[in-house]
PDB file of C-alpha atoms in Angstrom:
ATOM      1  CA  UNK A 251      -0.017  -0.008   0.021  1.00 51.00           C
ATOM      2  CA  UNK A 252       1.304   3.455  -0.751  1.00 52.00           C
ATOM      3  CA  UNK A 253       2.712   5.478   2.108  1.00 62.00           C
ATOM      4  CA  UNK A 254       0.772   8.603   3.216  1.00 69.00           C
ATOM      5  CA  UNK A 255       1.664  11.758   1.362  1.00 78.00           C
ATOM      6  CA  UNK A 256       4.101  14.396   2.613  1.00 87.00           C
ATOM      7  CA  UNK A 257       2.671  15.530   5.977  1.00 86.00           C
ATOM      8  CA  UNK A 258       3.117  19.223   5.429  1.00 88.00           C
ATOM      9  CA  UNK A 259       1.726  19.551   1.903  1.00 91.00           C
ATOM     10  CA  UNK A 260      -0.679  16.616   1.891  1.00 92.00           C
ATOM     11  CA  UNK A 261       0.530  15.768  -1.643  1.00 93.00           C
ATOM     12  CA  UNK A 262       2.947  13.214  -2.948  1.00 95.00           C
ATOM     13  CA  UNK A 263       3.988  12.940  -6.627  1.00 96.00           C
ATOM     14  CA  UNK A 264       6.118  10.445  -8.357  1.00 96.00           C
ATOM     15  CA  UNK A 265       6.722   9.317 -11.935  1.00 96.00           C
ATOM     16  CA  UNK A 266       7.311   5.509 -11.673  1.00 95.00           C
ATOM     17  CA  UNK A 267       6.939   4.650 -15.393  1.00 95.00           C
ATOM     18  CA  UNK A 268       6.442   5.746 -18.893  1.00 93.00           C
ATOM     19  CA  UNK A 269       4.730   4.430 -21.904  1.00 93.00           C
ATOM     20  CA  UNK A 270       5.584   4.880 -25.571  1.00 89.00           C
ATOM     21  CA  UNK A 271       2.691   5.745 -27.812  1.00 87.00           C
ATOM     22  CA  UNK A 272       3.474   4.930 -31.468  1.00 83.00           C
ATOM     23  CA  UNK A 273       2.080   7.061 -34.257  1.00 79.00           C
ATOM     24  CA  UNK A 274       2.369   6.466 -37.931  1.00 77.00           C
ATOM     25  CA  UNK A 275       5.790   5.846 -39.510  1.00 75.00           C
ATOM     26  CA  UNK A 276       8.550   6.936 -37.201  1.00 70.00           C
ATOM     27  CA  UNK A 277       6.518   9.275 -35.216  1.00 75.00           C
ATOM     28  CA  UNK A 278       5.343   8.708 -31.686  1.00 80.00           C
ATOM     29  CA  UNK A 279       5.581  10.207 -28.220  1.00 84.00           C
ATOM     30  CA  UNK A 280       6.117   9.155 -24.744  1.00 89.00           C
ATOM     31  CA  UNK A 281       3.708   9.597 -21.937  1.00 93.00           C
ATOM     32  CA  UNK A 282       5.078   9.810 -18.410  1.00 95.00           C
ATOM     33  CA  UNK A 283       2.798   8.336 -15.649  1.00 95.00           C
ATOM     34  CA  UNK A 284       2.560  10.691 -12.767  1.00 96.00           C
ATOM     35  CA  UNK A 285       1.206   9.058  -9.650  1.00 95.00           C
ATOM     36  CA  UNK A 286      -0.596  11.356  -7.229  1.00 94.00           C
ATOM     37  CA  UNK A 287      -1.229  10.445  -3.643  1.00 94.00           C
ATOM     38  CA  UNK A 288      -2.981  13.246  -1.747  1.00 91.00           C
ATOM     39  CA  UNK A 289      -5.133  14.362   1.115  1.00 89.00           C
ATOM     40  CA  UNK A 290      -5.762  17.756  -0.560  1.00 87.00           C
ATOM     41  CA  UNK A 291      -9.500  18.603  -0.713  1.00 85.00           C
ATOM     42  CA  UNK A 292      -9.133  19.910  -4.318  1.00 83.00           C
ATOM     43  CA  UNK A 293      -8.648  16.359  -5.501  1.00 84.00           C
ATOM     44  CA  UNK A 294     -11.455  14.670  -3.502  1.00 83.00           C
ATOM     45  CA  UNK A 295     -15.188  14.396  -3.975  1.00 82.00           C
ATOM     46  CA  UNK A 296     -17.568  15.592  -1.356  1.00 82.00           C
ATOM     47  CA  UNK A 297     -17.912  12.009   0.010  1.00 86.00           C
ATOM     48  CA  UNK A 298     -14.381  11.837   1.261  1.00 85.00           C
ATOM     49  CA  UNK A 299     -13.355  12.602   4.869  1.00 86.00           C
ATOM     50  CA  UNK A 300     -10.548  15.017   5.420  1.00 82.00           C
ATOM     51  CA  UNK A 301      -8.101  12.367   6.351  1.00 82.00           C
ATOM     52  CA  UNK A 302      -8.825  10.218   3.370  1.00 88.00           C
ATOM     53  CA  UNK A 303      -6.101   9.717   0.966  1.00 90.00           C
ATOM     54  CA  UNK A 304      -6.794   9.367  -2.797  1.00 90.00           C
ATOM     55  CA  UNK A 305      -4.493   8.027  -5.357  1.00 91.00           C
ATOM     56  CA  UNK A 306      -4.733   8.427  -9.118  1.00 92.00           C
ATOM     57  CA  UNK A 307      -2.436   8.644 -12.155  1.00 94.00           C
ATOM     58  CA  UNK A 308      -2.196  11.171 -15.017  1.00 94.00           C
ATOM     59  CA  UNK A 309      -0.295  10.646 -18.178  1.00 95.00           C
ATOM     60  CA  UNK A 310       1.618  13.641 -19.532  1.00 95.00           C
ATOM     61  CA  UNK A 311       3.795  14.261 -22.478  1.00 93.00           C
ATOM     62  CA  UNK A 312       7.143  15.889 -22.235  1.00 92.00           C
ATOM     63  CA  UNK A 313       5.769  19.117 -23.674  1.00 92.00           C
ATOM     64  CA  UNK A 314       3.027  19.236 -21.067  1.00 95.00           C
ATOM     65  CA  UNK A 315       5.443  18.759 -18.229  1.00 96.00           C
ATOM     66  CA  UNK A 316       7.770  21.316 -19.751  1.00 95.00           C
ATOM     67  CA  UNK A 317       4.902  23.771 -19.937  1.00 95.00           C
ATOM     68  CA  UNK A 318       4.020  23.309 -16.198  1.00 97.00           C
ATOM     69  CA  UNK A 319       7.667  23.621 -15.406  1.00 96.00           C
ATOM     70  CA  UNK A 320       7.981  26.957 -17.254  1.00 95.00           C
ATOM     71  CA  UNK A 321       4.766  28.283 -15.603  1.00 96.00           C
ATOM     72  CA  UNK A 322       6.054  27.429 -12.165  1.00 96.00           C
ATOM     73  CA  UNK A 323       9.536  28.901 -12.630  1.00 95.00           C
ATOM     74  CA  UNK A 324       7.971  32.012 -14.097  1.00 95.00           C
ATOM     75  CA  UNK A 325       5.629  32.432 -11.111  1.00 95.00           C
ATOM     76  CA  UNK A 326       7.886  31.255  -8.393  1.00 95.00           C
ATOM     77  CA  UNK A 327      11.386  32.437  -9.487  1.00 93.00           C
ATOM     78  CA  UNK A 328      12.818  31.969  -5.980  1.00 93.00           C
ATOM     79  CA  UNK A 329      12.261  28.192  -6.125  1.00 92.00           C
ATOM     80  CA  UNK A 330      15.145  26.247  -7.643  1.00 92.00           C
ATOM     81  CA  UNK A 331      13.508  23.275  -9.266  1.00 94.00           C
ATOM     82  CA  UNK A 332      15.722  20.414 -10.526  1.00 93.00           C
ATOM     83  CA  UNK A 333      16.769  21.121 -14.129  1.00 93.00           C
ATOM     84  CA  UNK A 334      14.399  20.068 -16.865  1.00 92.00           C
ATOM     85  CA  UNK A 335      15.909  17.416 -19.204  1.00 87.00           C
ATOM     86  CA  UNK A 336      16.792  19.126 -22.471  1.00 83.00           C
ATOM     87  CA  UNK A 337      14.788  18.572 -25.650  1.00 80.00           C
ATOM     88  CA  UNK A 338      16.403  16.407 -28.245  1.00 78.00           C
ATOM     89  CA  UNK A 339      15.224  15.556 -31.708  1.00 75.00           C
ATOM     90  CA  UNK A 340      15.912  11.837 -31.614  1.00 76.00           C
ATOM     91  CA  UNK A 341      14.868  10.271 -28.411  1.00 74.00           C
ATOM     92  CA  UNK A 342      16.458   7.011 -27.494  1.00 82.00           C
ATOM     93  CA  UNK A 343      15.427   4.563 -24.820  1.00 85.00           C
ATOM     94  CA  UNK A 344      18.156   5.867 -22.462  1.00 87.00           C
ATOM     95  CA  UNK A 345      16.934   9.422 -22.872  1.00 88.00           C
ATOM     96  CA  UNK A 346      13.471   8.479 -22.035  1.00 90.00           C
ATOM     97  CA  UNK A 347      14.330   6.629 -18.870  1.00 91.00           C
ATOM     98  CA  UNK A 348      16.623   9.432 -17.870  1.00 92.00           C
ATOM     99  CA  UNK A 349      13.793  11.925 -18.370  1.00 93.00           C
ATOM    100  CA  UNK A 350      11.509   9.710 -16.335  1.00 95.00           C
ATOM    101  CA  UNK A 351      14.066   9.848 -13.439  1.00 95.00           C
ATOM    102  CA  UNK A 352      14.364  13.582 -13.787  1.00 96.00           C
ATOM    103  CA  UNK A 353      10.574  14.220 -13.975  1.00 97.00           C
ATOM    104  CA  UNK A 354      10.371  11.979 -10.849  1.00 97.00           C
ATOM    105  CA  UNK A 355      12.781  14.252  -8.976  1.00 97.00           C
ATOM    106  CA  UNK A 356      10.917  17.384 -10.230  1.00 97.00           C
ATOM    107  CA  UNK A 357       7.549  16.097  -9.211  1.00 97.00           C
ATOM    108  CA  UNK A 358       8.842  14.910  -5.801  1.00 97.00           C
ATOM    109  CA  UNK A 359      10.427  18.381  -5.320  1.00 96.00           C
ATOM    110  CA  UNK A 360       7.103  20.174  -6.260  1.00 96.00           C
ATOM    111  CA  UNK A 361       5.079  18.006  -3.909  1.00 96.00           C
ATOM    112  CA  UNK A 362       7.352  18.749  -0.972  1.00 95.00           C
ATOM    113  CA  UNK A 363       7.165  22.513  -1.534  1.00 95.00           C
ATOM    114  CA  UNK A 364       4.076  23.963   0.135  1.00 92.00           C
ATOM    115  CA  UNK A 365       3.706  26.838  -2.376  1.00 93.00           C
ATOM    116  CA  UNK A 366       4.147  24.693  -5.435  1.00 95.00           C
ATOM    117  CA  UNK A 367       2.064  21.756  -4.164  1.00 94.00           C
ATOM    118  CA  UNK A 368      -1.010  24.010  -3.909  1.00 91.00           C
ATOM    119  CA  UNK A 369      -0.326  26.266  -6.814  1.00 94.00           C
ATOM    120  CA  UNK A 370      -3.142  26.770  -9.391  1.00 93.00           C
ATOM    121  CA  UNK A 371      -0.715  25.799 -12.084  1.00 94.00           C
ATOM    122  CA  UNK A 372      -0.088  22.366 -10.601  1.00 95.00           C
ATOM    123  CA  UNK A 373      -3.702  21.740  -9.681  1.00 92.00           C
ATOM    124  CA  UNK A 374      -4.757  22.557 -13.224  1.00 92.00           C
ATOM    125  CA  UNK A 375      -1.939  20.294 -14.574  1.00 95.00           C
ATOM    126  CA  UNK A 376      -3.111  17.420 -12.464  1.00 94.00           C
ATOM    127  CA  UNK A 377      -6.752  18.085 -13.404  1.00 87.00           C
ATOM    128  CA  UNK A 378      -8.414  18.829 -10.086  1.00 65.00           C
ATOM    129  CA  UNK A 379     -12.188  19.322  -9.759  1.00 50.00           C
ATOM    130  CA  UNK A 380     -11.607  22.973  -8.890  1.00 42.00           C
ATOM    131  CA  UNK A 381     -10.008  23.920 -12.150  1.00 36.00           C
ATOM    132  CA  UNK A 382     -13.236  23.202 -14.106  1.00 37.00           C
ATOM    133  CA  UNK A 383     -15.041  25.804 -12.060  1.00 36.00           C
ATOM    134  CA  UNK A 384     -13.811  28.548 -14.372  1.00 36.00           C
ATOM    135  CA  UNK A 385     -15.872  27.380 -17.303  1.00 33.00           C
ATOM    136  CA  UNK A 386     -19.140  28.470 -15.767  1.00 34.00           C
ATOM    137  CA  UNK A 387     -19.023  31.913 -17.573  1.00 35.00           C
ATOM    138  CA  UNK A 388     -20.445  30.955 -20.997  1.00 36.00           C
ATOM    139  CA  UNK A 389     -19.187  32.371 -24.258  1.00 40.00           C
ATOM    140  CA  UNK A 390     -22.185  34.582 -24.777  1.00 42.00           C
ATOM    141  CA  UNK A 391     -21.758  37.106 -21.968  1.00 39.00           C
ATOM    142  CA  UNK A 392     -22.838  40.414 -23.306  1.00 45.00           C
ATOM    143  CA  UNK A 393     -21.645  42.720 -20.451  1.00 45.00           C
ATOM    144  CA  UNK A 394     -18.100  43.714 -21.217  1.00 45.00           C
ATOM    145  CA  UNK A 395     -17.959  43.813 -24.985  1.00 43.00           C
ATOM    146  CA  UNK A 396     -15.493  46.696 -25.457  1.00 45.00           C
ATOM    147  CA  UNK A 397     -12.869  45.202 -23.238  1.00 46.00           C
ATOM    148  CA  UNK A 398     -13.334  41.860 -24.921  1.00 45.00           C
ATOM    149  CA  UNK A 399     -12.640  43.198 -28.414  1.00 47.00           C
ATOM    150  CA  UNK A 400      -9.045  44.115 -27.809  1.00 46.00           C
ATOM    151  CA  UNK A 401      -8.376  40.740 -26.209  1.00 47.00           C
ATOM    152  CA  UNK A 402      -9.923  38.816 -29.066  1.00 49.00           C
ATOM    153  CA  UNK A 403      -6.918  38.983 -31.293  1.00 49.00           C
ATOM    154  CA  UNK A 404      -4.829  37.474 -28.564  1.00 48.00           C
ATOM    155  CA  UNK A 405      -7.421  34.749 -27.984  1.00 48.00           C
ATOM    156  CA  UNK A 406      -7.815  33.934 -31.583  1.00 49.00           C
ATOM    157  CA  UNK A 407      -4.142  33.388 -31.839  1.00 47.00           C
ATOM    158  CA  UNK A 408      -4.611  30.562 -29.328  1.00 47.00           C
ATOM    159  CA  UNK A 409      -7.714  29.090 -30.705  1.00 47.00           C
ATOM    160  CA  UNK A 410      -5.538  27.064 -33.101  1.00 47.00           C
ATOM    161  CA  UNK A 411      -3.712  25.755 -30.186  1.00 47.00           C
ATOM    162  CA  UNK A 412      -6.703  23.550 -29.301  1.00 49.00           C
ATOM    163  CA  UNK A 413      -6.995  24.955 -25.839  1.00 45.00           C
ATOM    164  CA  UNK A 414     -10.546  24.331 -24.917  1.00 51.00           C
ATOM    165  CA  UNK A 415     -10.181  25.313 -21.352  1.00 58.00           C
ATOM    166  CA  UNK A 416     -10.367  28.958 -20.361  1.00 56.00           C
ATOM    167  CA  UNK A 417      -7.598  28.786 -17.808  1.00 56.00           C
ATOM    168  CA  UNK A 418      -4.870  28.115 -20.289  1.00 58.00           C
ATOM    169  CA  UNK A 419      -6.329  30.700 -22.641  1.00 55.00           C
ATOM    170  CA  UNK A 420      -6.120  33.249 -19.837  1.00 58.00           C
ATOM    171  CA  UNK A 421      -2.657  32.236 -18.977  1.00 59.00           C
ATOM    172  CA  UNK A 422      -1.634  32.345 -22.494  1.00 57.00           C
ATOM    173  CA  UNK A 423      -3.093  35.858 -22.927  1.00 54.00           C
ATOM    174  CA  UNK A 424      -1.106  36.905 -19.924  1.00 52.00           C
ATOM    175  CA  UNK A 425       1.989  35.449 -21.529  1.00 52.00           C
ATOM    176  CA  UNK A 426       1.510  37.481 -24.609  1.00 51.00           C
ATOM    177  CA  UNK A 427       1.058  40.607 -22.630  1.00 49.00           C
ATOM    178  CA  UNK A 428       4.378  39.843 -20.865  1.00 48.00           C
ATOM    179  CA  UNK A 429       5.811  39.561 -24.393  1.00 46.00           C
ATOM    180  CA  UNK A 430       7.237  36.141 -23.843  1.00 44.00           C
ATOM    181  CA  UNK A 431       8.198  34.564 -27.124  1.00 45.00           C
ATOM    182  CA  UNK A 432       6.292  31.386 -26.519  1.00 45.00           C
ATOM    183  CA  UNK A 433       5.764  30.511 -30.204  1.00 45.00           C
ATOM    184  CA  UNK A 434       9.187  29.079 -30.862  1.00 46.00           C
ATOM    185  CA  UNK A 435       9.284  25.384 -30.344  1.00 44.00           C
ATOM    186  CA  UNK A 436       5.584  25.278 -29.577  1.00 48.00           C
ATOM    187  CA  UNK A 437       4.580  23.730 -32.796  1.00 49.00           C
ATOM    188  CA  UNK A 438       4.243  20.392 -30.926  1.00 54.00           C
ATOM    189  CA  UNK A 439       6.678  18.865 -33.290  1.00 56.00           C
ATOM    190  CA  UNK A 440       6.823  15.280 -32.181  1.00 61.00           C
ATOM    191  CA  UNK A 441      10.073  13.927 -31.196  1.00 66.00           C
ATOM    192  CA  UNK A 442      11.217  10.864 -33.159  1.00 65.00           C
ATOM    193  CA  UNK A 443      11.592   7.801 -31.190  1.00 70.00           C
ATOM    194  CA  UNK A 444      14.610   5.842 -32.056  1.00 65.00           C
ATOM    195  CA  UNK A 445      15.016   3.138 -29.467  1.00 63.00           C
ATOM    196  CA  UNK A 446      17.256   0.949 -31.720  1.00 65.00           C
ATOM    197  CA  UNK A 447      19.540   3.862 -32.582  1.00 62.00           C
ATOM    198  CA  UNK A 448      19.039   3.330 -36.347  1.00 62.00           C
ATOM    199  CA  UNK A 449      19.151   7.122 -37.017  1.00 58.00           C
ATOM    200  CA  UNK A 450      22.680   8.339 -36.658  1.00 57.00           C
ATOM    201  CA  UNK A 451      23.471  11.840 -35.679  1.00 55.00           C
ATOM    202  CA  UNK A 452      25.043  14.060 -38.350  1.00 48.00           C
TER     203      UNK A 452
END
């Protein structure tokens, strides 16, 4: 049975394994399995008692973990997270298992830090009940039309990013305002899995 989560944060994160998802031809991606063990109310349904511990797993791609990482470092610059594994074009088996180990360290670190463990960025990443609360405001809200018009350009830019949830749209709009160049490398170019090392470098 899993041990109870970190006493001070009520959250425990680990990345025990990964899974390769193969696309057509040489393409494919890897999903890292993040196991969440927590007492935090945000992750529980109304039926749970405060001391209940729930456990579940979320699968995330490198790019999703990278995005969470960048959001956290932008918002909590004082925290020194373990370094993110670098992005490589050809991913071999050893890169993947190394990444899993690093992601494991990063997630463990996040779950031990009280600020990070309860940050909205992390809760949204792990898909808590609370993050869906934002969607109540429907699209057809007439009240603040003027303000909305100037933001529409920014939002349209992100419509193609297939972000249905408002939270990431809002965060993205903030990023544009901060003038971060988030386009580069965002084209979800899938890394090429090369477990057998057929593709040689250079």
